[in-house]
Amino acid sequence: MSVATVVAAEEVHVIARGTQGLEAVPLRVENETARPVACAAAIAHWYSAPVGTAAAGGRLETRLWSKPATGEVLLLNAQEDQMPIQSLWCGYAGEDVSTRSDIRLARRAGTREPAIDLICREAAGSPALDCRRRGAQ
């Protein structure tokens, strides 16, 4: 006769919170179009979070967070949960996914993510938005 022991497996999610060990990454978006622009971040394969909106002819100024030790770029929610950004984009408000302009992140371990300073314009011959880092051609 054998005795079986049933052990329930429990998945534990560790949620990092706060800004300790993080450095602020300024995000500035200058909207040179006649329509509002919305920026968002994919923080999971099925979930995106708003980053902010710039009115037509306006500007968005906010911040993301960098974890220099790992190279991760993070978005913090109201509870300061550290949410790793998988991708970042800006597009026309209300259709930001279909008109998005992807924003490349450096993500280098051992260094802070540089500030992101964008100019967004209408893309010639395309319904998409064209956002480029200030000073880029």
Tab-separated table of N, CA and C in Angstrom:
chain	number	residue	atom	x	y	z
A	1	MET	N	0.845	-1.161	0.000
A	1	MET	CA	0.000	0.000	0.000
A	1	MET	C	0.900	1.237	0.000
A	2	SER	N	0.609	2.168	-0.891
A	2	SER	CA	1.411	3.391	-0.928
A	2	SER	C	0.542	4.588	-0.563
A	3	VAL	N	1.198	5.567	-0.046
A	3	VAL	CA	0.499	6.790	0.332
A	3	VAL	C	0.958	7.876	-0.636
A	4	ALA	N	0.019	8.500	-1.261
A	4	ALA	CA	0.342	9.571	-2.209
A	4	ALA	C	0.149	10.917	-1.525
A	5	THR	N	1.089	11.773	-1.759
A	5	THR	CA	0.981	13.124	-1.225
A	5	THR	C	0.666	14.058	-2.384
A	6	VAL	N	-0.350	14.841	-2.211
A	6	VAL	CA	-0.733	15.799	-3.231
A	6	VAL	C	-0.183	17.164	-2.822
A	7	VAL	N	0.582	17.740	-3.717
A	7	VAL	CA	1.149	19.055	-3.466
A	7	VAL	C	0.615	20.001	-4.532
A	8	ALA	N	0.028	21.065	-4.087
A	8	ALA	CA	-0.504	22.052	-5.025
A	8	ALA	C	0.606	23.027	-5.404
A	9	ALA	N	0.784	23.199	-6.687
A	9	ALA	CA	1.779	24.164	-7.162
A	9	ALA	C	1.152	25.551	-7.148
A	10	GLU	N	1.931	26.491	-6.741
A	10	GLU	CA	1.447	27.865	-6.701
A	10	GLU	C	2.419	28.744	-7.466
A	11	GLU	N	1.875	29.494	-8.411
A	11	GLU	CA	2.711	30.403	-9.182
A	11	GLU	C	2.785	31.728	-8.437
A	12	VAL	N	3.976	32.194	-8.209
A	12	VAL	CA	4.171	33.432	-7.465
A	12	VAL	C	4.722	34.497	-8.406
A	13	HIS	N	4.037	35.611	-8.461
A	13	HIS	CA	4.490	36.741	-9.272
A	13	HIS	C	5.079	37.784	-8.342
A	14	VAL	N	6.320	38.105	-8.552
A	14	VAL	CA	6.963	39.149	-7.767
A	14	VAL	C	6.822	40.451	-8.542
A	15	ILE	N	6.222	41.428	-7.912
A	15	ILE	CA	6.017	42.714	-8.562
A	15	ILE	C	6.964	43.724	-7.940
A	16	ALA	N	7.861	44.246	-8.751
A	16	ALA	CA	8.783	45.282	-8.275
A	16	ALA	C	8.037	46.608	-8.292
A	17	ARG	N	8.206	47.375	-7.231
A	17	ARG	CA	7.518	48.665	-7.116
A	17	ARG	C	8.504	49.771	-6.771
A	18	GLY	N	8.128	50.989	-7.143
A	18	GLY	CA	8.897	52.162	-6.763
A	18	GLY	C	10.009	52.488	-7.739
A	19	THR	N	10.777	53.514	-7.386
A	19	THR	CA	11.809	54.024	-8.287
A	19	THR	C	13.232	53.742	-7.810
A	20	GLN	N	13.360	52.981	-6.738
A	20	GLN	CA	14.708	52.668	-6.252
A	20	GLN	C	15.470	51.871	-7.312
A	21	GLY	N	16.684	52.318	-7.636
A	21	GLY	CA	17.501	51.659	-8.654
A	21	GLY	C	17.144	52.067	-10.074
A	22	LEU	N	16.181	52.987	-10.213
A	22	LEU	CA	15.752	53.444	-11.533
A	22	LEU	C	16.202	54.879	-11.769
A	23	GLU	N	16.275	55.244	-13.049
A	23	GLU	CA	16.580	56.622	-13.427
A	23	GLU	C	15.499	57.108	-14.379
A	24	ALA	N	15.054	58.350	-14.182
A	24	ALA	CA	14.012	58.934	-15.025
A	24	ALA	C	14.512	59.122	-16.455
A	25	VAL	N	13.625	58.865	-17.406
A	25	VAL	CA	13.906	59.070	-18.830
A	25	VAL	C	12.871	60.065	-19.352
A	26	PRO	N	13.251	61.328	-19.562
A	26	PRO	CA	12.290	62.295	-20.089
A	26	PRO	C	11.798	61.872	-21.472
A	27	LEU	N	10.487	61.991	-21.675
A	27	LEU	CA	9.870	61.723	-22.975
A	27	LEU	C	9.147	62.996	-23.389
A	28	ARG	N	9.593	63.576	-24.502
A	28	ARG	CA	8.980	64.790	-25.043
A	28	ARG	C	8.528	64.502	-26.473
A	29	VAL	N	7.288	64.866	-26.756
A	29	VAL	CA	6.737	64.666	-28.095
A	29	VAL	C	6.155	65.992	-28.564
A	30	GLU	N	6.716	66.534	-29.626
A	30	GLU	CA	6.191	67.755	-30.232
A	30	GLU	C	5.314	67.337	-31.406
A	31	ASN	N	4.040	67.708	-31.346
A	31	ASN	CA	3.070	67.324	-32.362
A	31	ASN	C	2.925	68.454	-33.373
A	32	GLU	N	3.456	68.261	-34.572
A	32	GLU	CA	3.366	69.274	-35.624
A	32	GLU	C	2.224	68.985	-36.598
A	33	THR	N	1.251	68.187	-36.165
A	33	THR	CA	0.107	67.874	-37.024
A	33	THR	C	-1.128	68.634	-36.541
A	34	ALA	N	-2.191	68.559	-37.330
A	34	ALA	CA	-3.458	69.213	-36.991
A	34	ALA	C	-4.387	68.283	-36.214
A	35	ARG	N	-3.877	67.129	-35.805
A	35	ARG	CA	-4.690	66.152	-35.059
A	35	ARG	C	-3.993	65.788	-33.752
A	36	PRO	N	-4.759	65.412	-32.716
A	36	PRO	CA	-4.134	64.955	-31.472
A	36	PRO	C	-3.343	63.668	-31.695
A	37	VAL	N	-2.255	63.538	-30.971
A	37	VAL	CA	-1.387	62.360	-31.055
A	37	VAL	C	-1.372	61.670	-29.697
A	38	ALA	N	-1.535	60.347	-29.703
A	38	ALA	CA	-1.502	59.554	-28.470
A	38	ALA	C	-0.297	58.625	-28.510
A	39	CYS	N	0.398	58.529	-27.380
A	39	CYS	CA	1.533	57.613	-27.271
A	39	CYS	C	1.164	56.506	-26.291
A	40	ALA	N	1.638	55.297	-26.569
A	40	ALA	CA	1.308	54.143	-25.740
A	40	ALA	C	2.487	53.174	-25.727
A	41	ALA	N	2.421	52.243	-24.779
A	41	ALA	CA	3.480	51.242	-24.633
A	41	ALA	C	2.859	49.866	-24.490
A	42	ALA	N	3.409	48.890	-25.203
A	42	ALA	CA	3.021	47.494	-24.993
A	42	ALA	C	3.817	47.010	-23.790
A	43	ILE	N	3.100	46.527	-22.776
A	43	ILE	CA	3.784	46.063	-21.572
A	43	ILE	C	3.576	44.571	-21.359
A	44	ALA	N	2.852	43.955	-22.241
A	44	ALA	CA	2.681	42.505	-22.281
A	44	ALA	C	2.201	42.194	-23.694
A	45	HIS	N	2.292	40.953	-24.099
A	45	HIS	CA	1.943	40.628	-25.484
A	45	HIS	C	0.481	40.925	-25.798
A	46	TRP	N	-0.336	41.111	-24.807
A	46	TRP	CA	-1.758	41.344	-25.027
A	46	TRP	C	-2.256	42.639	-24.402
A	47	TYR	N	-1.376	43.448	-23.844
A	47	TYR	CA	-1.819	44.617	-23.097
A	47	TYR	C	-0.960	45.830	-23.426
A	48	SER	N	-1.618	46.962	-23.637
A	48	SER	CA	-0.883	48.210	-23.815
A	48	SER	C	-1.413	49.226	-22.814
A	49	ALA	N	-0.585	50.190	-22.488
A	49	ALA	CA	-0.948	51.225	-21.524
A	49	ALA	C	-0.697	52.589	-22.148
A	50	PRO	N	-1.609	53.535	-21.914
A	50	PRO	CA	-1.385	54.880	-22.443
A	50	PRO	C	-0.208	55.554	-21.752
A	51	VAL	N	0.546	56.319	-22.525
A	51	VAL	CA	1.674	57.080	-21.986
A	51	VAL	C	1.290	58.557	-21.899
A	52	GLY	N	0.546	59.054	-22.883
A	52	GLY	CA	0.098	60.443	-22.863
A	52	GLY	C	-0.378	60.893	-24.226
A	53	THR	N	-0.942	62.104	-24.261
A	53	THR	CA	-1.494	62.663	-25.493
A	53	THR	C	-0.989	64.087	-25.690
A	54	ALA	N	-0.712	64.430	-26.936
A	54	ALA	CA	-0.341	65.801	-27.308
A	54	ALA	C	-1.448	66.353	-28.195
A	55	ALA	N	-1.996	67.497	-27.818
A	55	ALA	CA	-3.029	68.140	-28.625
A	55	ALA	C	-2.451	68.522	-29.987
A	56	ALA	N	-3.340	68.783	-30.938
A	56	ALA	CA	-2.903	69.243	-32.259
A	56	ALA	C	-2.020	70.473	-32.077
A	57	GLY	N	-0.825	70.443	-32.642
A	57	GLY	CA	0.116	71.544	-32.505
A	57	GLY	C	0.707	71.679	-31.110
A	58	GLY	N	0.441	70.707	-30.245
A	58	GLY	CA	0.882	70.776	-28.851
A	58	GLY	C	2.072	69.891	-28.548
A	59	ARG	N	2.267	69.674	-27.262
A	59	ARG	CA	3.443	68.938	-26.805
A	59	ARG	C	3.065	68.037	-25.636
A	60	LEU	N	3.652	66.864	-25.607
A	60	LEU	CA	3.526	65.931	-24.483
A	60	LEU	C	4.870	65.895	-23.771
A	61	GLU	N	4.846	66.046	-22.453
A	61	GLU	CA	6.058	65.900	-21.652
A	61	GLU	C	5.732	64.980	-20.489
A	62	THR	N	6.422	63.864	-20.425
A	62	THR	CA	6.221	62.889	-19.358
A	62	THR	C	7.547	62.182	-19.122
A	63	ARG	N	7.513	61.074	-18.410
A	63	ARG	CA	8.761	60.329	-18.217
A	63	ARG	C	8.490	58.837	-18.150
A	64	LEU	N	9.481	58.130	-18.630
A	64	LEU	CA	9.555	56.687	-18.486
A	64	LEU	C	10.661	56.459	-17.472
A	65	TRP	N	10.983	55.202	-17.215
A	65	TRP	CA	12.033	54.884	-16.245
A	65	TRP	C	12.989	53.872	-16.835
A	66	SER	N	14.249	54.006	-16.489
A	66	SER	CA	15.303	53.120	-16.967
A	66	SER	C	15.903	52.380	-15.779
A	67	LYS	N	16.127	51.081	-15.961
A	67	LYS	CA	16.846	50.288	-14.964
A	67	LYS	C	18.214	49.999	-15.572
A	68	PRO	N	19.210	50.859	-15.294
A	68	PRO	CA	20.521	50.716	-15.933
A	68	PRO	C	21.152	49.340	-15.738
A	69	ALA	N	20.915	48.705	-14.615
A	69	ALA	CA	21.536	47.405	-14.349
A	69	ALA	C	21.163	46.369	-15.404
A	70	THR	N	19.924	46.443	-15.924
A	70	THR	CA	19.453	45.440	-16.879
A	70	THR	C	19.209	45.997	-18.281
A	71	GLY	N	19.112	47.323	-18.394
A	71	GLY	CA	18.777	47.940	-19.674
A	71	GLY	C	17.281	48.051	-19.915
A	72	GLU	N	16.468	47.585	-18.965
A	72	GLU	CA	15.015	47.653	-19.138
A	72	GLU	C	14.532	49.101	-19.132
A	73	VAL	N	13.478	49.352	-19.915
A	73	VAL	CA	12.774	50.626	-19.888
A	73	VAL	C	11.389	50.312	-19.336
A	74	LEU	N	10.956	51.117	-18.364
A	74	LEU	CA	9.752	50.796	-17.607
A	74	LEU	C	8.737	51.922	-17.621
A	75	LEU	N	7.480	51.531	-17.470
A	75	LEU	CA	6.382	52.450	-17.233
A	75	LEU	C	5.900	52.139	-15.823
A	76	LEU	N	5.622	53.155	-15.025
A	76	LEU	CA	5.092	52.940	-13.681
A	76	LEU	C	3.613	53.300	-13.678
A	77	ASN	N	2.790	52.444	-13.039
A	77	ASN	CA	1.374	52.766	-12.919
A	77	ASN	C	1.134	53.554	-11.632
A	78	ALA	N	-0.124	53.785	-11.269
A	78	ALA	CA	-0.458	54.585	-10.081
A	78	ALA	C	0.082	53.967	-8.792
A	79	GLN	N	0.248	52.650	-8.762
A	79	GLN	CA	0.795	51.968	-7.583
A	79	GLN	C	2.314	51.855	-7.657
A	80	GLU	N	2.904	52.452	-8.690
A	80	GLU	CA	4.341	52.399	-8.967
A	80	GLU	C	4.842	50.983	-9.252
A	81	ASP	N	3.961	50.129	-9.805
A	81	ASP	CA	4.406	48.821	-10.287
A	81	ASP	C	5.328	49.076	-11.474
A	82	GLN	N	6.459	48.401	-11.510
A	82	GLN	CA	7.406	48.535	-12.618
A	82	GLN	C	6.963	47.616	-13.751
A	83	MET	N	6.508	48.217	-14.854
A	83	MET	CA	5.995	47.459	-15.990
A	83	MET	C	6.968	47.596	-17.159
A	84	PRO	N	7.716	46.528	-17.488
A	84	PRO	CA	8.682	46.594	-18.590
A	84	PRO	C	7.993	46.882	-19.928
A	85	ILE	N	8.560	47.806	-20.670
A	85	ILE	CA	8.013	48.188	-21.974
A	85	ILE	C	8.597	47.274	-23.042
A	86	GLN	N	7.707	46.625	-23.792
A	86	GLN	CA	8.142	45.790	-24.908
A	86	GLN	C	8.280	46.616	-26.176
A	87	SER	N	7.351	47.547	-26.385
A	87	SER	CA	7.445	48.456	-27.529
A	87	SER	C	6.743	49.761	-27.180
A	88	LEU	N	7.150	50.810	-27.870
A	88	LEU	CA	6.639	52.158	-27.617
A	88	LEU	C	6.280	52.773	-28.958
A	89	TRP	N	5.152	53.493	-29.021
A	89	TRP	CA	4.739	54.124	-30.265
A	89	TRP	C	3.891	55.356	-29.988
A	90	CYS	N	3.762	56.184	-31.024
A	90	CYS	CA	2.823	57.301	-31.032
A	90	CYS	C	2.050	57.212	-32.340
A	91	GLY	N	0.772	57.570	-32.297
A	91	GLY	CA	-0.079	57.573	-33.481
A	91	GLY	C	-1.208	58.558	-33.266
A	92	TYR	N	-2.044	58.734	-34.263
A	92	TYR	CA	-3.165	59.653	-34.121
A	92	TYR	C	-4.130	59.122	-33.063
A	93	ALA	N	-4.565	59.996	-32.171
A	93	ALA	CA	-5.464	59.614	-31.079
A	93	ALA	C	-6.715	58.933	-31.632
A	94	GLY	N	-7.103	57.833	-31.007
A	94	GLY	CA	-8.265	57.068	-31.440
A	94	GLY	C	-7.930	55.998	-32.457
A	95	GLU	N	-6.786	56.099	-33.073
A	95	GLU	CA	-6.319	55.086	-34.024
A	95	GLU	C	-4.801	54.965	-33.950
A	96	ASP	N	-4.289	55.077	-32.727
A	96	ASP	CA	-2.831	55.111	-32.549
A	96	ASP	C	-2.144	53.820	-32.971
A	97	VAL	N	-2.821	52.681	-32.862
A	97	VAL	CA	-2.175	51.422	-33.256
A	97	VAL	C	-2.044	51.341	-34.779
A	98	SER	N	-3.104	51.671	-35.509
A	98	SER	CA	-3.057	51.542	-36.974
A	98	SER	C	-2.262	52.658	-37.653
A	99	THR	N	-2.041	53.780	-36.966
A	99	THR	CA	-1.278	54.887	-37.562
A	99	THR	C	0.059	55.090	-36.857
A	100	ARG	N	0.471	54.119	-36.102
A	100	ARG	CA	1.626	54.299	-35.217
A	100	ARG	C	2.953	54.499	-35.935
A	101	SER	N	3.783	55.220	-35.210
A	101	SER	CA	5.182	55.393	-35.565
A	101	SER	C	5.952	54.780	-34.399
A	102	ASP	N	6.658	53.686	-34.657
A	102	ASP	CA	7.381	52.988	-33.587
A	102	ASP	C	8.590	53.795	-33.136
A	103	ILE	N	8.834	53.776	-31.846
A	103	ILE	CA	9.950	54.508	-31.252
A	103	ILE	C	10.958	53.497	-30.729
A	104	ARG	N	12.144	53.532	-31.301
A	104	ARG	CA	13.198	52.588	-30.897
A	104	ARG	C	13.765	52.967	-29.542
A	105	LEU	N	14.013	51.954	-28.736
A	105	LEU	CA	14.633	52.136	-27.428
A	105	LEU	C	16.012	51.491	-27.460
A	106	ALA	N	16.976	52.100	-26.780
A	106	ALA	CA	18.356	51.591	-26.786
A	106	ALA	C	18.482	50.291	-25.993
A	107	ARG	N	17.919	50.227	-24.790
A	107	ARG	CA	17.935	49.038	-23.920
A	107	ARG	C	19.318	48.410	-23.785
A	108	ARG	N	20.263	49.137	-23.264
A	108	ARG	CA	21.621	48.601	-23.079
A	108	ARG	C	21.911	48.423	-21.603
A	109	ALA	N	22.207	47.197	-21.200
A	109	ALA	CA	22.563	46.927	-19.804
A	109	ALA	C	23.812	47.713	-19.445
A	110	GLY	N	23.808	48.256	-18.242
A	110	GLY	CA	24.959	49.005	-17.767
A	110	GLY	C	24.903	50.488	-18.076
A	111	THR	N	23.855	50.926	-18.782
A	111	THR	CA	23.726	52.349	-19.105
A	111	THR	C	22.265	52.776	-19.046
A	112	ARG	N	22.062	54.029	-18.728
A	112	ARG	CA	20.716	54.592	-18.641
A	112	ARG	C	20.161	54.827	-20.043
A	113	GLU	N	18.875	54.600	-20.224
A	113	GLU	CA	18.200	54.904	-21.495
A	113	GLU	C	18.280	56.414	-21.717
A	114	PRO	N	18.709	56.854	-22.903
A	114	PRO	CA	18.784	58.298	-23.147
A	114	PRO	C	17.389	58.926	-23.230
A	115	ALA	N	17.333	60.231	-23.002
A	115	ALA	CA	16.078	60.977	-23.126
A	115	ALA	C	15.501	60.777	-24.527
A	116	ILE	N	14.186	60.806	-24.618
A	116	ILE	CA	13.492	60.622	-25.897
A	116	ILE	C	12.822	61.949	-26.240
A	117	ASP	N	13.284	62.596	-27.302
A	117	ASP	CA	12.778	63.904	-27.718
A	117	ASP	C	12.343	63.775	-29.169
A	118	LEU	N	11.030	63.739	-29.406
A	118	LEU	CA	10.480	63.440	-30.730
A	118	LEU	C	9.768	64.624	-31.356
A	119	ILE	N	9.800	64.653	-32.671
A	119	ILE	CA	8.965	65.554	-33.462
A	119	ILE	C	8.080	64.648	-34.315
A	120	CYS	N	6.760	64.827	-34.207
A	120	CYS	CA	5.818	64.004	-34.974
A	120	CYS	C	5.154	64.855	-36.048
A	121	ARG	N	5.188	64.324	-37.280
A	121	ARG	CA	4.619	65.014	-38.441
A	121	ARG	C	3.765	64.033	-39.230
A	122	GLU	N	2.970	64.580	-40.144
A	122	GLU	CA	2.217	63.723	-41.052
A	122	GLU	C	3.209	63.012	-41.959
A	123	ALA	N	2.991	61.736	-42.197
A	123	ALA	CA	3.855	60.972	-43.100
A	123	ALA	C	3.396	61.217	-44.534
A	124	ALA	N	4.306	61.612	-45.386
A	124	ALA	CA	3.974	61.886	-46.787
A	124	ALA	C	3.455	60.629	-47.469
A	125	GLY	N	2.264	60.729	-48.067
A	125	GLY	CA	1.707	59.615	-48.824
A	125	GLY	C	1.272	58.432	-47.988
A	126	SER	N	1.059	58.634	-46.691
A	126	SER	CA	0.690	57.529	-45.807
A	126	SER	C	-0.257	58.040	-44.724
A	127	PRO	N	-1.180	57.175	-44.274
A	127	PRO	CA	-2.050	57.583	-43.166
A	127	PRO	C	-1.329	57.527	-41.811
A	128	ALA	N	-0.133	56.963	-41.799
A	128	ALA	CA	0.610	56.803	-40.542
A	128	ALA	C	1.254	58.115	-40.109
A	129	LEU	N	1.567	58.181	-38.840
A	129	LEU	CA	2.289	59.308	-38.269
A	129	LEU	C	3.786	59.054	-38.445
A	130	ASP	N	4.565	60.109	-38.559
A	130	ASP	CA	6.018	59.982	-38.683
A	130	ASP	C	6.665	60.716	-37.509
A	131	CYS	N	7.148	59.949	-36.528
A	131	CYS	CA	7.816	60.530	-35.359
A	131	CYS	C	9.299	60.204	-35.435
A	132	ARG	N	10.118	61.230	-35.291
A	132	ARG	CA	11.577	61.048	-35.328
A	132	ARG	C	12.200	61.794	-34.170
A	133	ARG	N	13.337	61.272	-33.733
A	133	ARG	CA	14.073	61.956	-32.677
A	133	ARG	C	14.553	63.301	-33.197
A	134	ARG	N	14.479	64.288	-32.340
A	134	ARG	CA	14.933	65.635	-32.705
A	134	ARG	C	16.380	65.550	-33.183
A	135	GLY	N	16.661	66.180	-34.318
A	135	GLY	CA	18.007	66.159	-34.878
A	135	GLY	C	18.232	65.031	-35.873
A	136	ALA	N	17.329	64.035	-35.917
A	136	ALA	CA	17.473	62.931	-36.882
A	136	ALA	C	16.941	63.384	-38.236
A	137	GLN	N	17.486	62.852	-39.290
A	137	GLN	CA	17.061	63.208	-40.647
A	137	GLN	C	15.795	62.498	-41.021
